[in-house]
Amino acid sequence: MHTYPTQAVILAGGQGSRLRPYTDDRPKPMVEIPGTGTPIIGHQLSWLAAEGVTDAVVSCGHLAEVLQEWLESAVLPLRVTTVVETEPLGRGGGLKFAAGRLPDPQQPWYATNGDIWTRFSLREMAAFHAERDATATLALARPRIPWGAVETDAFGHITDFIESPPSPYLINAGVYVFSPAFTEMLPDRGDHERTTFPRLARERRLAGFPLPHGAYWRAIDTAKDLTEAARELGAQAG
């Protein structure tokens, strides 16, 4: 029987410069999905709690106090601790710094980027991670290409137009399951995606969990992503 992780880190320190003016006065995870009245991080915390997480560590950076004030005043479905980097540690260093505040370093943990808007079974992902005896597992998404694609035949005739087709490539979806041993492998400073992850991949200890078919996933990077997320939510509710 798997023991599913009950602790998680949310990386919420990004500048969100491509989301201006929304991020002029708040960090990216505090941007509200239009029509929901809840910031992105609020939806993430609800999702984590629904998946059995009891303790979350939120790593803050840009405009940390706005995020901390909201967390203090909101009714939250789990225990939340915040950490603030006093100097930039890089993505890997920031993850390690936040992981240091998890309640049980001997247990596995989830992590998610603070700008990801998704719903899928984290428990399924944790089981996948355990079955492969992986040190780290990344959720993988297949995003839609934002342009219309053109299909041609061998002779060069256009045979079809496809609006926003799914990418032929899987991408890192920004949601992770980590074994307890992973924390020590993180750099104190720098980017684990250039150091720790490639090393684990070479050792066949890095697994990739494709998001289940039909699972909702979106990275909120631009104002367009916000309006599209709101529209998709409306369609789901309708």
PDB file of C-alpha atoms in Angstrom:
ATOM      1  CA  MET A   1       0.000   0.000   0.000  1.00  0.00           C
ATOM      2  CA  HIS A   2       1.402   3.388  -0.984  1.00  0.00           C
ATOM      3  CA  THR A   3       1.682   6.140   1.549  1.00  0.00           C
ATOM      4  CA  TYR A   4       0.684   9.206  -0.384  1.00  0.00           C
ATOM      5  CA  PRO A   5       2.514  12.456   0.302  1.00  0.00           C
ATOM      6  CA  THR A   6       0.793  14.795   2.754  1.00  0.00           C
ATOM      7  CA  GLN A   7       3.210  17.712   2.340  1.00  0.00           C
ATOM      8  CA  ALA A   8       3.881  20.069  -0.559  1.00  0.00           C
ATOM      9  CA  VAL A   9       5.908  23.083  -1.636  1.00  0.00           C
ATOM     10  CA  ILE A  10       4.406  25.832  -3.809  1.00  0.00           C
ATOM     11  CA  LEU A  11       6.967  27.986  -5.622  1.00  0.00           C
ATOM     12  CA  ALA A  12       5.353  31.419  -5.647  1.00  0.00           C
ATOM     13  CA  GLY A  13       8.270  33.804  -5.951  1.00  0.00           C
ATOM     14  CA  GLY A  14       8.229  34.701  -9.651  1.00  0.00           C
ATOM     15  CA  GLN A  15       8.082  38.257 -10.982  1.00  0.00           C
ATOM     16  CA  GLY A  16       5.248  37.620 -13.422  1.00  0.00           C
ATOM     17  CA  SER A  17       6.484  40.408 -15.685  1.00  0.00           C
ATOM     18  CA  ARG A  18       4.494  39.115 -18.674  1.00  0.00           C
ATOM     19  CA  LEU A  19       1.284  39.422 -16.659  1.00  0.00           C
ATOM     20  CA  ARG A  20       1.565  43.146 -16.070  1.00  0.00           C
ATOM     21  CA  PRO A  21      -0.388  45.203 -15.114  1.00  0.00           C
ATOM     22  CA  TYR A  22      -1.958  42.397 -12.988  1.00  0.00           C
ATOM     23  CA  THR A  23       1.385  41.784 -11.248  1.00  0.00           C
ATOM     24  CA  ASP A  24       2.294  45.428 -10.585  1.00  0.00           C
ATOM     25  CA  ASP A  25       0.829  45.181  -7.090  1.00  0.00           C
ATOM     26  CA  ARG A  26       0.746  41.428  -6.436  1.00  0.00           C
ATOM     27  CA  PRO A  27       2.808  38.296  -7.122  1.00  0.00           C
ATOM     28  CA  LYS A  28       1.667  36.076  -9.972  1.00  0.00           C
ATOM     29  CA  PRO A  29       0.006  33.386  -7.772  1.00  0.00           C
ATOM     30  CA  MET A  30      -2.169  36.162  -6.269  1.00  0.00           C
ATOM     31  CA  VAL A  31      -3.697  37.036  -9.651  1.00  0.00           C
ATOM     32  CA  GLU A  32      -7.374  36.087  -9.695  1.00  0.00           C
ATOM     33  CA  ILE A  33      -8.856  33.908 -12.386  1.00  0.00           C
ATOM     34  CA  PRO A  34     -11.616  36.213 -13.675  1.00  0.00           C
ATOM     35  CA  GLY A  35     -15.045  35.215 -12.452  1.00  0.00           C
ATOM     36  CA  THR A  36     -13.853  32.962  -9.601  1.00  0.00           C
ATOM     37  CA  GLY A  37     -12.954  35.608  -6.991  1.00  0.00           C
ATOM     38  CA  THR A  38     -10.041  33.402  -5.912  1.00  0.00           C
ATOM     39  CA  PRO A  39      -6.349  33.818  -6.717  1.00  0.00           C
ATOM     40  CA  ILE A  40      -4.467  31.027  -8.497  1.00  0.00           C
ATOM     41  CA  ILE A  41      -2.809  29.962  -5.229  1.00  0.00           C
ATOM     42  CA  GLY A  42      -6.205  29.598  -3.539  1.00  0.00           C
ATOM     43  CA  HIS A  43      -7.259  27.099  -6.189  1.00  0.00           C
ATOM     44  CA  GLN A  44      -3.944  25.260  -5.804  1.00  0.00           C
ATOM     45  CA  LEU A  45      -4.297  24.949  -2.027  1.00  0.00           C
ATOM     46  CA  SER A  46      -7.846  23.558  -2.423  1.00  0.00           C
ATOM     47  CA  TRP A  47      -6.572  21.030  -4.962  1.00  0.00           C
ATOM     48  CA  LEU A  48      -3.680  19.932  -2.731  1.00  0.00           C
ATOM     49  CA  ALA A  49      -5.999  19.570   0.279  1.00  0.00           C
ATOM     50  CA  ALA A  50      -8.474  17.516  -1.788  1.00  0.00           C
ATOM     51  CA  GLU A  51      -5.545  15.240  -2.725  1.00  0.00           C
ATOM     52  CA  GLY A  52      -4.669  14.542   0.921  1.00  0.00           C
ATOM     53  CA  VAL A  53      -2.057  17.244   1.595  1.00  0.00           C
ATOM     54  CA  THR A  54      -2.184  18.600   5.159  1.00  0.00           C
ATOM     55  CA  ASP A  55       0.902  20.870   5.138  1.00  0.00           C
ATOM     56  CA  ALA A  56       2.093  23.270   2.448  1.00  0.00           C
ATOM     57  CA  VAL A  57       5.169  25.496   2.382  1.00  0.00           C
ATOM     58  CA  VAL A  58       4.765  28.539   0.133  1.00  0.00           C
ATOM     59  CA  SER A  59       8.016  30.022  -1.134  1.00  0.00           C
ATOM     60  CA  CYS A  60       7.500  33.755  -1.658  1.00  0.00           C
ATOM     61  CA  GLY A  61       9.657  36.342  -3.372  1.00  0.00           C
ATOM     62  CA  HIS A  62       8.251  39.211  -5.446  1.00  0.00           C
ATOM     63  CA  LEU A  63       5.779  41.203  -3.266  1.00  0.00           C
ATOM     64  CA  ALA A  64       5.845  38.462  -0.619  1.00  0.00           C
ATOM     65  CA  GLU A  65       3.878  40.534   1.906  1.00  0.00           C
ATOM     66  CA  VAL A  66       0.782  40.646  -0.386  1.00  0.00           C
ATOM     67  CA  LEU A  67       0.764  36.851  -0.524  1.00  0.00           C
ATOM     68  CA  GLN A  68       1.435  36.480   3.212  1.00  0.00           C
ATOM     69  CA  GLU A  69      -1.398  38.878   4.099  1.00  0.00           C
ATOM     70  CA  TRP A  70      -3.844  36.945   1.943  1.00  0.00           C
ATOM     71  CA  LEU A  71      -2.756  33.614   3.460  1.00  0.00           C
ATOM     72  CA  GLU A  72      -3.200  35.023   6.965  1.00  0.00           C
ATOM     73  CA  SER A  73      -6.704  36.333   6.304  1.00  0.00           C
ATOM     74  CA  ALA A  74      -8.050  33.477   4.135  1.00  0.00           C
ATOM     75  CA  VAL A  75      -9.784  30.389   5.481  1.00  0.00           C
ATOM     76  CA  LEU A  76      -7.409  27.689   4.267  1.00  0.00           C
ATOM     77  CA  PRO A  77      -8.081  23.935   3.946  1.00  0.00           C
ATOM     78  CA  LEU A  78      -4.600  22.954   5.235  1.00  0.00           C
ATOM     79  CA  ARG A  79      -1.660  24.269   7.283  1.00  0.00           C
ATOM     80  CA  VAL A  80       0.470  26.784   5.407  1.00  0.00           C
ATOM     81  CA  THR A  81       3.966  28.028   6.250  1.00  0.00           C
ATOM     82  CA  THR A  82       5.634  30.749   4.189  1.00  0.00           C
ATOM     83  CA  VAL A  83       9.333  31.211   3.494  1.00  0.00           C
ATOM     84  CA  VAL A  84      10.929  34.251   1.860  1.00  0.00           C
ATOM     85  CA  GLU A  85      14.281  34.166   0.109  1.00  0.00           C
ATOM     86  CA  THR A  86      16.305  37.107   1.378  1.00  0.00           C
ATOM     87  CA  GLU A  87      18.644  36.714  -1.611  1.00  0.00           C
ATOM     88  CA  PRO A  88      17.959  34.980  -4.928  1.00  0.00           C
ATOM     89  CA  LEU A  89      18.875  31.286  -4.641  1.00  0.00           C
ATOM     90  CA  GLY A  90      17.792  30.202  -8.116  1.00  0.00           C
ATOM     91  CA  ARG A  91      15.044  27.672  -8.800  1.00  0.00           C
ATOM     92  CA  GLY A  92      16.896  24.719  -7.260  1.00  0.00           C
ATOM     93  CA  GLY A  93      18.164  26.645  -4.243  1.00  0.00           C
ATOM     94  CA  GLY A  94      14.695  28.089  -3.651  1.00  0.00           C
ATOM     95  CA  LEU A  95      13.142  24.628  -3.761  1.00  0.00           C
ATOM     96  CA  LYS A  96      15.715  23.281  -1.290  1.00  0.00           C
ATOM     97  CA  PHE A  97      15.222  26.271   1.042  1.00  0.00           C
ATOM     98  CA  ALA A  98      11.432  25.739   1.066  1.00  0.00           C
ATOM     99  CA  ALA A  99      11.773  21.955   1.481  1.00  0.00           C
ATOM    100  CA  GLY A 100      13.748  22.622   4.658  1.00  0.00           C
ATOM    101  CA  ARG A 101      10.477  23.758   6.263  1.00  0.00           C
ATOM    102  CA  LEU A 102       8.457  20.640   5.419  1.00  0.00           C
ATOM    103  CA  PRO A 103       7.192  18.939   8.585  1.00  0.00           C
ATOM    104  CA  ASP A 104       8.675  15.500   7.792  1.00  0.00           C
ATOM    105  CA  PRO A 105      11.937  15.320   5.810  1.00  0.00           C
ATOM    106  CA  GLN A 106      11.736  11.499   5.845  1.00  0.00           C
ATOM    107  CA  GLN A 107       8.546  11.456   3.746  1.00  0.00           C
ATOM    108  CA  PRO A 108       7.948  12.143   0.049  1.00  0.00           C
ATOM    109  CA  TRP A 109       6.518  15.493  -1.015  1.00  0.00           C
ATOM    110  CA  TYR A 110       4.790  17.250  -3.866  1.00  0.00           C
ATOM    111  CA  ALA A 111       5.882  20.522  -5.420  1.00  0.00           C
ATOM    112  CA  THR A 112       4.112  22.816  -7.847  1.00  0.00           C
ATOM    113  CA  ASN A 113       4.899  26.056  -9.596  1.00  0.00           C
ATOM    114  CA  GLY A 114       2.696  28.866  -8.312  1.00  0.00           C
ATOM    115  CA  ASP A 115       1.310  29.793 -11.722  1.00  0.00           C
ATOM    116  CA  ILE A 116      -0.056  26.388 -12.747  1.00  0.00           C
ATOM    117  CA  TRP A 117      -3.792  25.940 -13.002  1.00  0.00           C
ATOM    118  CA  THR A 118      -4.617  22.233 -13.156  1.00  0.00           C
ATOM    119  CA  ARG A 119      -6.719  19.396 -11.827  1.00  0.00           C
ATOM    120  CA  PHE A 120      -5.691  15.730 -11.923  1.00  0.00           C
ATOM    121  CA  SER A 121      -5.112  12.930  -9.416  1.00  0.00           C
ATOM    122  CA  LEU A 122      -1.908  13.595  -7.466  1.00  0.00           C
ATOM    123  CA  ARG A 123      -2.390  10.253  -5.737  1.00  0.00           C
ATOM    124  CA  GLU A 124      -2.203   8.494  -9.115  1.00  0.00           C
ATOM    125  CA  MET A 125       0.984  10.398  -9.839  1.00  0.00           C
ATOM    126  CA  ALA A 126       2.437   9.425  -6.432  1.00  0.00           C
ATOM    127  CA  ALA A 127       1.603   5.749  -7.109  1.00  0.00           C
ATOM    128  CA  PHE A 128       3.289   6.000 -10.537  1.00  0.00           C
ATOM    129  CA  HIS A 129       6.367   7.524  -8.827  1.00  0.00           C
ATOM    130  CA  ALA A 130       6.492   4.728  -6.215  1.00  0.00           C
ATOM    131  CA  GLU A 131       6.019   1.927  -8.787  1.00  0.00           C
ATOM    132  CA  ARG A 132       9.070   3.155 -10.714  1.00  0.00           C
ATOM    133  CA  ASP A 133      11.082   3.675  -7.528  1.00  0.00           C
ATOM    134  CA  ALA A 134      11.918   7.127  -8.922  1.00  0.00           C
ATOM    135  CA  THR A 135      13.741   9.830  -6.991  1.00  0.00           C
ATOM    136  CA  ALA A 136      11.716  12.521  -8.776  1.00  0.00           C
ATOM    137  CA  THR A 137       8.676  12.442 -11.052  1.00  0.00           C
ATOM    138  CA  LEU A 138       7.558  15.279 -13.305  1.00  0.00           C
ATOM    139  CA  ALA A 139       4.011  15.693 -14.548  1.00  0.00           C
ATOM    140  CA  LEU A 140       4.055  16.028 -18.338  1.00  0.00           C
ATOM    141  CA  ALA A 141       1.551  18.063 -20.347  1.00  0.00           C
ATOM    142  CA  ARG A 142       0.931  18.207 -24.070  1.00  0.00           C
ATOM    143  CA  PRO A 143       0.124  21.871 -24.676  1.00  0.00           C
ATOM    144  CA  ARG A 144      -1.783  23.141 -27.678  1.00  0.00           C
ATOM    145  CA  ILE A 145       0.279  25.028 -30.220  1.00  0.00           C
ATOM    146  CA  PRO A 146      -1.080  28.606 -30.254  1.00  0.00           C
ATOM    147  CA  TRP A 147      -1.063  28.807 -34.068  1.00  0.00           C
ATOM    148  CA  GLY A 148      -3.006  27.028 -36.748  1.00  0.00           C
ATOM    149  CA  ALA A 149      -0.952  24.209 -38.301  1.00  0.00           C
ATOM    150  CA  VAL A 150      -0.727  23.258 -41.952  1.00  0.00           C
ATOM    151  CA  GLU A 151      -0.438  19.695 -43.242  1.00  0.00           C
ATOM    152  CA  THR A 152       1.209  19.044 -46.593  1.00  0.00           C
ATOM    153  CA  ASP A 153       1.697  15.980 -48.741  1.00  0.00           C
ATOM    154  CA  ALA A 154       5.051  14.727 -50.093  1.00  0.00           C
ATOM    155  CA  PHE A 155       4.590  16.778 -53.252  1.00  0.00           C
ATOM    156  CA  GLY A 156       4.045  20.034 -51.356  1.00  0.00           C
ATOM    157  CA  HIS A 157       0.300  20.431 -51.705  1.00  0.00           C
ATOM    158  CA  ILE A 158      -1.503  21.655 -48.605  1.00  0.00           C
ATOM    159  CA  THR A 159      -3.926  18.944 -47.538  1.00  0.00           C
ATOM    160  CA  ASP A 160      -5.374  20.346 -44.314  1.00  0.00           C
ATOM    161  CA  PHE A 161      -5.479  23.205 -41.798  1.00  0.00           C
ATOM    162  CA  ILE A 162      -5.625  22.334 -38.097  1.00  0.00           C
ATOM    163  CA  GLU A 163      -6.542  24.978 -35.531  1.00  0.00           C
ATOM    164  CA  SER A 164      -4.349  24.912 -32.366  1.00  0.00           C
ATOM    165  CA  PRO A 165      -3.205  21.283 -32.637  1.00  0.00           C
ATOM    166  CA  PRO A 166      -1.683  19.489 -29.637  1.00  0.00           C
ATOM    167  CA  SER A 167       2.105  19.703 -29.574  1.00  0.00           C
ATOM    168  CA  PRO A 168       3.974  16.568 -30.669  1.00  0.00           C
ATOM    169  CA  TYR A 169       6.203  17.123 -27.622  1.00  0.00           C
ATOM    170  CA  LEU A 170       5.471  16.653 -23.940  1.00  0.00           C
ATOM    171  CA  ILE A 171       6.548  19.492 -21.643  1.00  0.00           C
ATOM    172  CA  ASN A 172       7.298  19.766 -17.928  1.00  0.00           C
ATOM    173  CA  ALA A 173       3.904  20.634 -16.441  1.00  0.00           C
ATOM    174  CA  GLY A 174       5.356  22.201 -13.268  1.00  0.00           C
ATOM    175  CA  VAL A 175       3.984  19.603 -10.818  1.00  0.00           C
ATOM    176  CA  TYR A 176       6.298  17.111  -9.109  1.00  0.00           C
ATOM    177  CA  VAL A 177       6.570  14.185  -6.697  1.00  0.00           C
ATOM    178  CA  PHE A 178       9.896  13.957  -4.857  1.00  0.00           C
ATOM    179  CA  SER A 179      11.328  11.169  -2.696  1.00  0.00           C
ATOM    180  CA  PRO A 180      12.912  12.215   0.621  1.00  0.00           C
ATOM    181  CA  ALA A 181      16.426  11.679  -0.825  1.00  0.00           C
ATOM    182  CA  PHE A 182      15.800  14.280  -3.541  1.00  0.00           C
ATOM    183  CA  THR A 183      16.115  17.266  -1.186  1.00  0.00           C
ATOM    184  CA  GLU A 184      19.802  16.622  -0.515  1.00  0.00           C
ATOM    185  CA  MET A 185      20.507  16.453  -4.249  1.00  0.00           C
ATOM    186  CA  LEU A 186      19.275  19.990  -4.837  1.00  0.00           C
ATOM    187  CA  PRO A 187      21.862  22.744  -5.239  1.00  0.00           C
ATOM    188  CA  ASP A 188      22.059  25.366  -2.459  1.00  0.00           C
ATOM    189  CA  ARG A 189      22.077  27.903  -5.282  1.00  0.00           C
ATOM    190  CA  GLY A 190      21.284  27.554  -8.937  1.00  0.00           C
ATOM    191  CA  ASP A 191      18.889  25.685 -11.183  1.00  0.00           C
ATOM    192  CA  HIS A 192      18.077  22.024 -10.488  1.00  0.00           C
ATOM    193  CA  GLU A 193      16.626  21.701 -13.997  1.00  0.00           C
ATOM    194  CA  ARG A 194      20.163  22.081 -15.357  1.00  0.00           C
ATOM    195  CA  THR A 195      21.931  20.003 -12.684  1.00  0.00           C
ATOM    196  CA  THR A 196      19.862  17.618 -10.544  1.00  0.00           C
ATOM    197  CA  PHE A 197      17.269  16.624 -13.160  1.00  0.00           C
ATOM    198  CA  PRO A 198      19.759  15.760 -15.962  1.00  0.00           C
ATOM    199  CA  ARG A 199      21.827  13.742 -13.483  1.00  0.00           C
ATOM    200  CA  LEU A 200      18.773  11.778 -12.320  1.00  0.00           C
ATOM    201  CA  ALA A 201      17.722  11.245 -15.950  1.00  0.00           C
ATOM    202  CA  ARG A 202      21.126   9.725 -16.785  1.00  0.00           C
ATOM    203  CA  GLU A 203      20.745   7.409 -13.790  1.00  0.00           C
ATOM    204  CA  ARG A 204      17.180   6.464 -14.858  1.00  0.00           C
ATOM    205  CA  ARG A 205      15.787   7.798 -11.585  1.00  0.00           C
ATOM    206  CA  LEU A 206      13.641  10.536 -13.109  1.00  0.00           C
ATOM    207  CA  ALA A 207      10.115   9.547 -14.165  1.00  0.00           C
ATOM    208  CA  GLY A 208       7.592  11.379 -16.321  1.00  0.00           C
ATOM    209  CA  PHE A 209       3.873  11.083 -15.549  1.00  0.00           C
ATOM    210  CA  PRO A 210       1.747  12.081 -18.571  1.00  0.00           C
ATOM    211  CA  LEU A 211      -1.318  14.001 -17.432  1.00  0.00           C
ATOM    212  CA  PRO A 212      -4.424  11.818 -17.768  1.00  0.00           C
ATOM    213  CA  HIS A 213      -6.346  12.324 -21.000  1.00  0.00           C
ATOM    214  CA  GLY A 214      -8.757  15.230 -20.629  1.00  0.00           C
ATOM    215  CA  ALA A 215      -7.091  16.634 -17.484  1.00  0.00           C
ATOM    216  CA  TYR A 216      -7.230  20.406 -17.297  1.00  0.00           C
ATOM    217  CA  TRP A 217      -3.827  22.111 -17.364  1.00  0.00           C
ATOM    218  CA  ARG A 218      -2.719  25.649 -18.069  1.00  0.00           C
ATOM    219  CA  ALA A 219       0.292  27.758 -17.152  1.00  0.00           C
ATOM    220  CA  ILE A 220      -0.881  31.296 -16.396  1.00  0.00           C
ATOM    221  CA  ASP A 221       1.829  33.337 -18.081  1.00  0.00           C
ATOM    222  CA  THR A 222       0.038  36.125 -19.890  1.00  0.00           C
ATOM    223  CA  ALA A 223      -3.226  38.073 -19.744  1.00  0.00           C
ATOM    224  CA  LYS A 224      -4.443  35.883 -22.628  1.00  0.00           C
ATOM    225  CA  ASP A 225      -3.960  32.785 -20.450  1.00  0.00           C
ATOM    226  CA  LEU A 226      -6.133  34.386 -17.775  1.00  0.00           C
ATOM    227  CA  THR A 227      -9.018  35.138 -20.113  1.00  0.00           C
ATOM    228  CA  GLU A 228      -8.784  31.683 -21.708  1.00  0.00           C
ATOM    229  CA  ALA A 229      -8.739  29.971 -18.312  1.00  0.00           C
ATOM    230  CA  ALA A 230     -11.838  31.952 -17.317  1.00  0.00           C
ATOM    231  CA  ARG A 231     -13.564  31.002 -20.571  1.00  0.00           C
ATOM    232  CA  GLU A 232     -12.694  27.309 -20.181  1.00  0.00           C
ATOM    233  CA  LEU A 233     -13.953  27.347 -16.595  1.00  0.00           C
ATOM    234  CA  GLY A 234     -17.198  28.923 -17.749  1.00  0.00           C
ATOM    235  CA  ALA A 235     -17.568  26.212 -20.373  1.00  0.00           C
ATOM    236  CA  GLN A 236     -16.964  23.496 -17.761  1.00  0.00           C
ATOM    237  CA  ALA A 237     -19.529  24.985 -15.385  1.00  0.00           C
ATOM    238  CA  GLY A 238     -22.098  25.477 -18.170  1.00  0.00           C
TER     239      GLY A 238
END
